[in-house]
PDB file of C-alpha atoms in Angstrom:
ATOM      1  CA  MET A   1       0.000   0.000   0.000  1.00 51.00           C
ATOM      2  CA  ALA A   2       1.174   3.536  -0.713  1.00 50.00           C
ATOM      3  CA  SER A   3       1.309   6.295   1.915  1.00 49.00           C
ATOM      4  CA  ALA A   4      -2.022   7.351   3.356  1.00 51.00           C
ATOM      5  CA  GLN A   5      -3.597  10.580   2.194  1.00 55.00           C
ATOM      6  CA  LEU A   6      -3.691  13.015   5.135  1.00 55.00           C
ATOM      7  CA  CYS A   7      -7.446  13.457   5.386  1.00 76.00           C
ATOM      8  CA  PHE A   8     -10.031  11.662   7.507  1.00 89.00           C
ATOM      9  CA  TYR A   9     -12.699   9.897   5.472  1.00 92.00           C
ATOM     10  CA  SER A  10     -15.935   8.434   6.721  1.00 95.00           C
ATOM     11  CA  PRO A  11     -16.909   5.127   5.083  1.00 95.00           C
ATOM     12  CA  ASN A  12     -19.654   6.897   3.116  1.00 94.00           C
ATOM     13  CA  ASP A  13     -17.249   9.607   1.938  1.00 95.00           C
ATOM     14  CA  TYR A  14     -14.769   6.962   0.838  1.00 95.00           C
ATOM     15  CA  LEU A  15     -17.366   4.961  -1.085  1.00 95.00           C
ATOM     16  CA  ALA A  16     -18.717   8.045  -2.844  1.00 94.00           C
ATOM     17  CA  ASP A  17     -15.267   9.375  -3.768  1.00 95.00           C
ATOM     18  CA  GLU A  18     -14.013   5.961  -4.894  1.00 94.00           C
ATOM     19  CA  LEU A  19     -16.585   5.883  -7.684  1.00 93.00           C
ATOM     20  CA  GLU A  20     -15.064   9.081  -9.111  1.00 93.00           C
ATOM     21  CA  ARG A  21     -11.376   8.161  -8.844  1.00 92.00           C
ATOM     22  CA  ASP A  22      -9.220   6.848 -11.678  1.00 90.00           C
ATOM     23  CA  THR A  23      -6.974   4.983  -9.216  1.00 91.00           C
ATOM     24  CA  LYS A  24      -8.307   2.432  -6.755  1.00 94.00           C
ATOM     25  CA  HIS A  25      -7.837   3.124  -3.049  1.00 95.00           C
ATOM     26  CA  GLU A  26      -8.266   0.938  -0.003  1.00 95.00           C
ATOM     27  CA  TYR A  27      -9.693   2.280   3.244  1.00 96.00           C
ATOM     28  CA  LEU A  28      -8.486   1.610   6.776  1.00 96.00           C
ATOM     29  CA  ASN A  29      -9.680   3.418   9.888  1.00 94.00           C
ATOM     30  CA  GLY A  30     -10.389   6.748   8.196  1.00 94.00           C
ATOM     31  CA  SER A  31      -7.354   6.820   5.894  1.00 94.00           C
ATOM     32  CA  ILE A  32      -7.190   5.867   2.226  1.00 95.00           C
ATOM     33  CA  TYR A  33      -4.278   4.242   0.411  1.00 93.00           C
ATOM     34  CA  ALA A  34      -3.625   4.268  -3.329  1.00 92.00           C
ATOM     35  CA  MET A  35      -3.071   0.827  -4.826  1.00 90.00           C
ATOM     36  CA  ALA A  36      -0.002   0.136  -6.903  1.00 83.00           C
ATOM     37  CA  GLY A  37      -0.085  -1.573 -10.304  1.00 84.00           C
ATOM     38  CA  ALA A  38       0.352  -5.333 -10.580  1.00 89.00           C
ATOM     39  CA  SER A  39       3.091  -7.249 -12.400  1.00 94.00           C
ATOM     40  CA  ARG A  40       2.504  -9.665 -15.272  1.00 96.00           C
ATOM     41  CA  ASN A  41       3.032 -12.668 -12.952  1.00 97.00           C
ATOM     42  CA  HIS A  42       0.580 -11.174 -10.460  1.00 96.00           C
ATOM     43  CA  GLN A  43      -2.027 -10.771 -13.197  1.00 97.00           C
ATOM     44  CA  HIS A  44      -1.526 -14.335 -14.473  1.00 98.00           C
ATOM     45  CA  ILE A  45      -2.040 -15.856 -11.027  1.00 98.00           C
ATOM     46  CA  MET A  46      -5.060 -13.679 -10.273  1.00 97.00           C
ATOM     47  CA  MET A  47      -6.733 -14.463 -13.602  1.00 97.00           C
ATOM     48  CA  ASN A  48      -5.903 -18.188 -13.388  1.00 98.00           C
ATOM     49  CA  VAL A  49      -7.457 -18.579  -9.960  1.00 98.00           C
ATOM     50  CA  GLY A  50     -10.377 -16.244 -10.632  1.00 97.00           C
ATOM     51  CA  GLY A  51     -11.172 -17.921 -13.947  1.00 97.00           C
ATOM     52  CA  LEU A  52     -11.046 -21.445 -12.532  1.00 98.00           C
ATOM     53  CA  PHE A  53     -13.189 -20.414  -9.563  1.00 98.00           C
ATOM     54  CA  ARG A  54     -15.706 -18.702 -11.823  1.00 97.00           C
ATOM     55  CA  GLN A  55     -15.999 -21.718 -14.128  1.00 97.00           C
ATOM     56  CA  HIS A  56     -16.520 -24.056 -11.171  1.00 98.00           C
ATOM     57  CA  LEU A  57     -19.194 -21.810  -9.635  1.00 97.00           C
ATOM     58  CA  ARG A  58     -21.378 -21.458 -12.729  1.00 95.00           C
ATOM     59  CA  GLY A  59     -25.005 -22.180 -11.879  1.00 93.00           C
ATOM     60  CA  THR A  60     -24.472 -21.788  -8.117  1.00 93.00           C
ATOM     61  CA  PRO A  61     -25.413 -18.932  -5.748  1.00 92.00           C
ATOM     62  CA  CYS A  62     -21.693 -18.139  -5.385  1.00 94.00           C
ATOM     63  CA  ALA A  63     -19.611 -15.908  -7.652  1.00 95.00           C
ATOM     64  CA  ALA A  64     -15.909 -15.169  -8.067  1.00 97.00           C
ATOM     65  CA  TYR A  65     -14.680 -11.594  -8.458  1.00 96.00           C
ATOM     66  CA  ALA A  66     -11.182 -10.492  -9.417  1.00 90.00           C
ATOM     67  CA  SER A  67      -9.538  -7.303  -8.215  1.00 87.00           C
ATOM     68  CA  ASP A  68     -12.409  -4.788  -8.445  1.00 90.00           C
ATOM     69  CA  MET A  69     -14.834  -6.071  -5.793  1.00 94.00           C
ATOM     70  CA  LYS A  70     -14.251  -4.611  -2.334  1.00 96.00           C
ATOM     71  CA  VAL A  71     -14.617  -6.494   0.935  1.00 96.00           C
ATOM     72  CA  LYS A  72     -16.197  -4.435   3.727  1.00 96.00           C
ATOM     73  CA  ILE A  73     -15.107  -5.112   7.293  1.00 97.00           C
ATOM     74  CA  GLY A  74     -17.520  -3.222   9.509  1.00 94.00           C
ATOM     75  CA  ASP A  75     -16.881   0.516   9.313  1.00 93.00           C
ATOM     76  CA  LEU A  76     -13.154  -0.071   9.776  1.00 96.00           C
ATOM     77  CA  ALA A  77     -11.900  -1.189   6.375  1.00 97.00           C
ATOM     78  CA  PHE A  78     -12.583  -1.711   2.692  1.00 97.00           C
ATOM     79  CA  PHE A  79     -10.042  -3.844   0.823  1.00 97.00           C
ATOM     80  CA  TYR A  80      -9.738  -5.019  -2.785  1.00 96.00           C
ATOM     81  CA  PRO A  81      -8.675  -8.698  -2.688  1.00 96.00           C
ATOM     82  CA  ASP A  82      -7.102 -10.136  -5.817  1.00 96.00           C
ATOM     83  CA  VAL A  83      -9.852 -12.776  -5.886  1.00 98.00           C
ATOM     84  CA  VAL A  84     -12.906 -13.090  -3.667  1.00 97.00           C
ATOM     85  CA  VAL A  85     -15.761 -15.591  -3.667  1.00 97.00           C
ATOM     86  CA  ALA A  86     -19.047 -14.484  -2.151  1.00 95.00           C
ATOM     87  CA  CYS A  87     -22.257 -16.484  -1.836  1.00 90.00           C
ATOM     88  CA  ASP A  88     -24.560 -13.679  -0.782  1.00 70.00           C
ATOM     89  CA  GLY A  89     -26.565 -13.845  -3.989  1.00 60.00           C
ATOM     90  CA  GLU A  90     -25.581 -10.260  -4.816  1.00 53.00           C
ATOM     91  CA  THR A  91     -28.238  -9.022  -2.406  1.00 52.00           C
ATOM     92  CA  ASP A  92     -26.120  -7.610   0.433  1.00 52.00           C
ATOM     93  CA  GLY A  93     -27.179  -4.064  -0.401  1.00 53.00           C
ATOM     94  CA  ASP A  94     -24.268  -2.732  -2.455  1.00 79.00           C
ATOM     95  CA  ALA A  95     -23.040  -3.402  -5.982  1.00 87.00           C
ATOM     96  CA  TYR A  96     -19.420  -2.520  -5.177  1.00 91.00           C
ATOM     97  CA  TYR A  97     -18.585  -4.520  -2.069  1.00 94.00           C
ATOM     98  CA  THR A  98     -19.435  -7.687  -0.189  1.00 94.00           C
ATOM     99  CA  GLU A  99     -19.572  -8.193   3.554  1.00 94.00           C
ATOM    100  CA  ALA A 100     -19.779 -11.979   3.301  1.00 94.00           C
ATOM    101  CA  PRO A 101     -16.742 -13.418   1.482  1.00 96.00           C
ATOM    102  CA  LYS A 102     -16.303 -17.173   1.563  1.00 97.00           C
ATOM    103  CA  ILE A 103     -12.764 -17.307   0.160  1.00 98.00           C
ATOM    104  CA  ILE A 104     -10.234 -14.492  -0.228  1.00 98.00           C
ATOM    105  CA  VAL A 105      -7.063 -14.790  -2.318  1.00 97.00           C
ATOM    106  CA  GLU A 106      -4.172 -12.332  -2.204  1.00 96.00           C
ATOM    107  CA  VAL A 107      -1.147 -12.521  -4.529  1.00 96.00           C
ATOM    108  CA  LEU A 108       1.928 -11.390  -2.613  1.00 94.00           C
ATOM    109  CA  SER A 109       4.356  -8.732  -3.778  1.00 88.00           C
ATOM    110  CA  LYS A 110       7.223  -6.949  -2.033  1.00 84.00           C
ATOM    111  CA  SER A 111       5.127  -3.826  -1.504  1.00 80.00           C
ATOM    112  CA  THR A 112       2.037  -5.587  -0.117  1.00 82.00           C
ATOM    113  CA  ARG A 113       3.462  -8.652   1.660  1.00 89.00           C
ATOM    114  CA  ARG A 114       3.584  -7.251   5.191  1.00 88.00           C
ATOM    115  CA  HIS A 115       0.092  -5.761   4.946  1.00 86.00           C
ATOM    116  CA  ASP A 116      -1.397  -8.961   3.450  1.00 90.00           C
ATOM    117  CA  GLU A 117       0.235 -11.201   6.054  1.00 92.00           C
ATOM    118  CA  THR A 118      -0.621  -9.089   9.113  1.00 93.00           C
ATOM    119  CA  THR A 119      -3.342  -6.413   9.052  1.00 93.00           C
ATOM    120  CA  LYS A 120      -5.395  -7.901   6.241  1.00 94.00           C
ATOM    121  CA  ARG A 121      -5.064 -11.445   7.569  1.00 95.00           C
ATOM    122  CA  ARG A 122      -6.328 -10.373  11.011  1.00 95.00           C
ATOM    123  CA  LEU A 123      -9.234  -8.335   9.680  1.00 96.00           C
ATOM    124  CA  TYR A 124     -10.297 -10.810   7.014  1.00 97.00           C
ATOM    125  CA  GLN A 125     -10.304 -13.668   9.519  1.00 96.00           C
ATOM    126  CA  SER A 126     -12.630 -11.658  11.786  1.00 97.00           C
ATOM    127  CA  LEU A 127     -15.402 -12.038   9.190  1.00 97.00           C
ATOM    128  CA  PRO A 128     -17.771 -14.865  10.223  1.00 96.00           C
ATOM    129  CA  SER A 129     -18.412 -15.893   6.603  1.00 96.00           C
ATOM    130  CA  LEU A 130     -14.753 -16.405   5.649  1.00 97.00           C
ATOM    131  CA  GLN A 131     -13.725 -20.060   5.382  1.00 98.00           C
ATOM    132  CA  GLU A 132     -10.325 -19.838   3.643  1.00 98.00           C
ATOM    133  CA  TYR A 133      -7.654 -17.155   3.258  1.00 97.00           C
ATOM    134  CA  VAL A 134      -5.132 -17.881   0.505  1.00 97.00           C
ATOM    135  CA  LEU A 135      -1.748 -16.198  -0.010  1.00 97.00           C
ATOM    136  CA  ILE A 136       0.082 -16.924  -3.269  1.00 98.00           C
ATOM    137  CA  GLU A 137       3.696 -15.996  -3.974  1.00 96.00           C
ATOM    138  CA  GLN A 138       4.506 -14.671  -7.437  1.00 96.00           C
ATOM    139  CA  ASP A 139       8.334 -14.713  -7.408  1.00 95.00           C
ATOM    140  CA  ILE A 140       8.577 -18.282  -6.102  1.00 96.00           C
ATOM    141  CA  VAL A 141       6.053 -21.135  -6.007  1.00 98.00           C
ATOM    142  CA  ASP A 142       4.205 -21.273  -2.691  1.00 97.00           C
ATOM    143  CA  VAL A 143       0.449 -21.401  -2.136  1.00 98.00           C
ATOM    144  CA  GLU A 144      -0.465 -20.837   1.516  1.00 97.00           C
ATOM    145  CA  VAL A 145      -3.984 -21.791   2.581  1.00 98.00           C
ATOM    146  CA  CYS A 146      -5.365 -20.851   6.003  1.00 97.00           C
ATOM    147  CA  ARG A 147      -8.678 -22.510   6.889  1.00 98.00           C
ATOM    148  CA  ARG A 148     -11.143 -21.634   9.616  1.00 97.00           C
ATOM    149  CA  SER A 149     -11.772 -25.381  10.039  1.00 97.00           C
ATOM    150  CA  ASN A 150      -8.058 -25.777  10.871  1.00 96.00           C
ATOM    151  CA  HIS A 151      -7.957 -22.815  13.285  1.00 97.00           C
ATOM    152  CA  TRP A 152      -6.305 -20.673  10.574  1.00 97.00           C
ATOM    153  CA  GLN A 153      -3.139 -22.768  10.610  1.00 97.00           C
ATOM    154  CA  SER A 154      -1.059 -22.402   7.439  1.00 97.00           C
ATOM    155  CA  GLU A 155      -0.791 -25.198   4.871  1.00 98.00           C
ATOM    156  CA  HIS A 156       1.736 -24.796   2.039  1.00 98.00           C
ATOM    157  CA  PHE A 157       1.550 -26.283  -1.462  1.00 98.00           C
ATOM    158  CA  PHE A 158       4.202 -26.431  -4.177  1.00 98.00           C
ATOM    159  CA  MET A 159       4.668 -27.576  -7.778  1.00 97.00           C
ATOM    160  CA  GLY A 160       3.370 -31.127  -8.170  1.00 96.00           C
ATOM    161  CA  ASP A 161       0.795 -30.658  -5.387  1.00 98.00           C
ATOM    162  CA  THR A 162      -2.971 -30.327  -5.610  1.00 98.00           C
ATOM    163  CA  VAL A 163      -4.756 -27.693  -3.519  1.00 98.00           C
ATOM    164  CA  THR A 164      -8.257 -28.444  -2.254  1.00 97.00           C
ATOM    165  CA  PHE A 165     -10.481 -25.443  -1.597  1.00 98.00           C
ATOM    166  CA  ALA A 166     -12.890 -27.227   0.706  1.00 96.00           C
ATOM    167  CA  ALA A 167     -15.283 -24.283   0.929  1.00 95.00           C
ATOM    168  CA  LEU A 168     -15.937 -24.644  -2.813  1.00 96.00           C
ATOM    169  CA  ASP A 169     -15.481 -28.416  -3.115  1.00 96.00           C
ATOM    170  CA  LEU A 170     -12.811 -27.676  -5.729  1.00 98.00           C
ATOM    171  CA  SER A 171      -9.301 -29.015  -6.253  1.00 98.00           C
ATOM    172  CA  LEU A 172      -6.698 -27.254  -8.431  1.00 98.00           C
ATOM    173  CA  THR A 173      -3.150 -28.242  -9.225  1.00 98.00           C
ATOM    174  CA  VAL A 174      -0.456 -25.764  -8.294  1.00 98.00           C
ATOM    175  CA  GLN A 175       0.656 -25.989 -11.913  1.00 97.00           C
ATOM    176  CA  ASP A 176      -2.752 -24.664 -13.033  1.00 97.00           C
ATOM    177  CA  ILE A 177      -2.506 -21.804 -10.545  1.00 98.00           C
ATOM    178  CA  TYR A 178       0.911 -20.824 -11.954  1.00 98.00           C
ATOM    179  CA  GLU A 179       0.103 -21.259 -15.644  1.00 97.00           C
ATOM    180  CA  ARG A 180       2.044 -18.685 -17.740  1.00 97.00           C
ATOM    181  CA  VAL A 181       3.940 -17.454 -14.670  1.00 98.00           C
ATOM    182  CA  VAL A 182       7.670 -17.007 -15.232  1.00 97.00           C
ATOM    183  CA  ASN A 183       9.944 -17.574 -12.235  1.00 97.00           C
ATOM    184  CA  ASP A 184      12.793 -19.947 -11.374  1.00 97.00           C
ATOM    185  CA  ASP A 185      10.607 -22.490  -9.541  1.00 97.00           C
ATOM    186  CA  VAL A 186       8.151 -22.791 -12.429  1.00 97.00           C
ATOM    187  CA  SER A 187      10.921 -23.013 -15.029  1.00 96.00           C
ATOM    188  CA  THR A 188      12.783 -25.718 -13.084  1.00 96.00           C
ATOM    189  CA  TYR A 189       9.634 -27.804 -12.613  1.00 96.00           C
ATOM    190  CA  LEU A 190       8.619 -27.589 -16.280  1.00 94.00           C
ATOM    191  CA  ALA A 191      12.164 -28.518 -17.358  1.00 94.00           C
ATOM    192  CA  GLN A 192      12.040 -31.568 -15.089  1.00 93.00           C
ATOM    193  CA  LEU A 193       8.695 -32.609 -16.566  1.00 92.00           C
ATOM    194  CA  ALA A 194      10.052 -32.237 -20.084  1.00 90.00           C
ATOM    195  CA  GLU A 195      13.125 -34.292 -19.230  1.00 88.00           C
ATOM    196  CA  ALA A 196      11.034 -37.026 -17.602  1.00 87.00           C
ATOM    197  CA  SER A 197       8.749 -37.138 -20.649  1.00 76.00           C
ATOM    198  CA  LYS A 198      11.763 -37.418 -22.974  1.00 76.00           C
ATOM    199  CA  GLU A 199      13.197 -40.305 -20.927  1.00 68.00           C
ATOM    200  CA  VAL A 200       9.862 -42.155 -21.095  1.00 63.00           C
ATOM    201  CA  GLY A 201       9.772 -41.563 -24.851  1.00 61.00           C
ATOM    202  CA  ASP A 202      13.273 -42.919 -25.259  1.00 57.00           C
ATOM    203  CA  ILE A 203      12.358 -46.068 -23.358  1.00 61.00           C
ATOM    204  CA  VAL A 204       9.242 -46.643 -25.464  1.00 52.00           C
TER     205      VAL A 204
END
């Protein structure tokens, strides 16, 4: 998050002004923070997860939103998760935020890591509806899933693993989550797969 603008905003002021701004801002305890742009890897991960969630949820009361749907936490905060799934049937009273997320996904970057792992984690997990909070690295391969059913303990998944999002009854491979992402972990794993496939071909 960027530096806060030195002006106190009420939640209603923030929501009204946000509709007029060209740059998205998050809100925390009366202050607003401009959001930085996202890298190509960040975008790939966000769109991969959001797209796979959306496809899985077709025909259900739940919907997946990527990047532009705010999560409201009382009158204290409004955040823009990278991906959020809500099952409120789009009837919670506002077209621009949800108060009842079921899953929240944040893609980590150097500028947002501390905020995502501390303040946001604490506030998100205070929401009664939230079942899973997911943190995904973009510069290495690491998918961290924190589940309410497991007392918010962290579980980590890497290339070759399958991640089960129990709240959605959906399993995704880590490879699917990192499709098109370019980093050393992804490149090494794909090279190993190619080599293993070549060895099998040579044997056949």
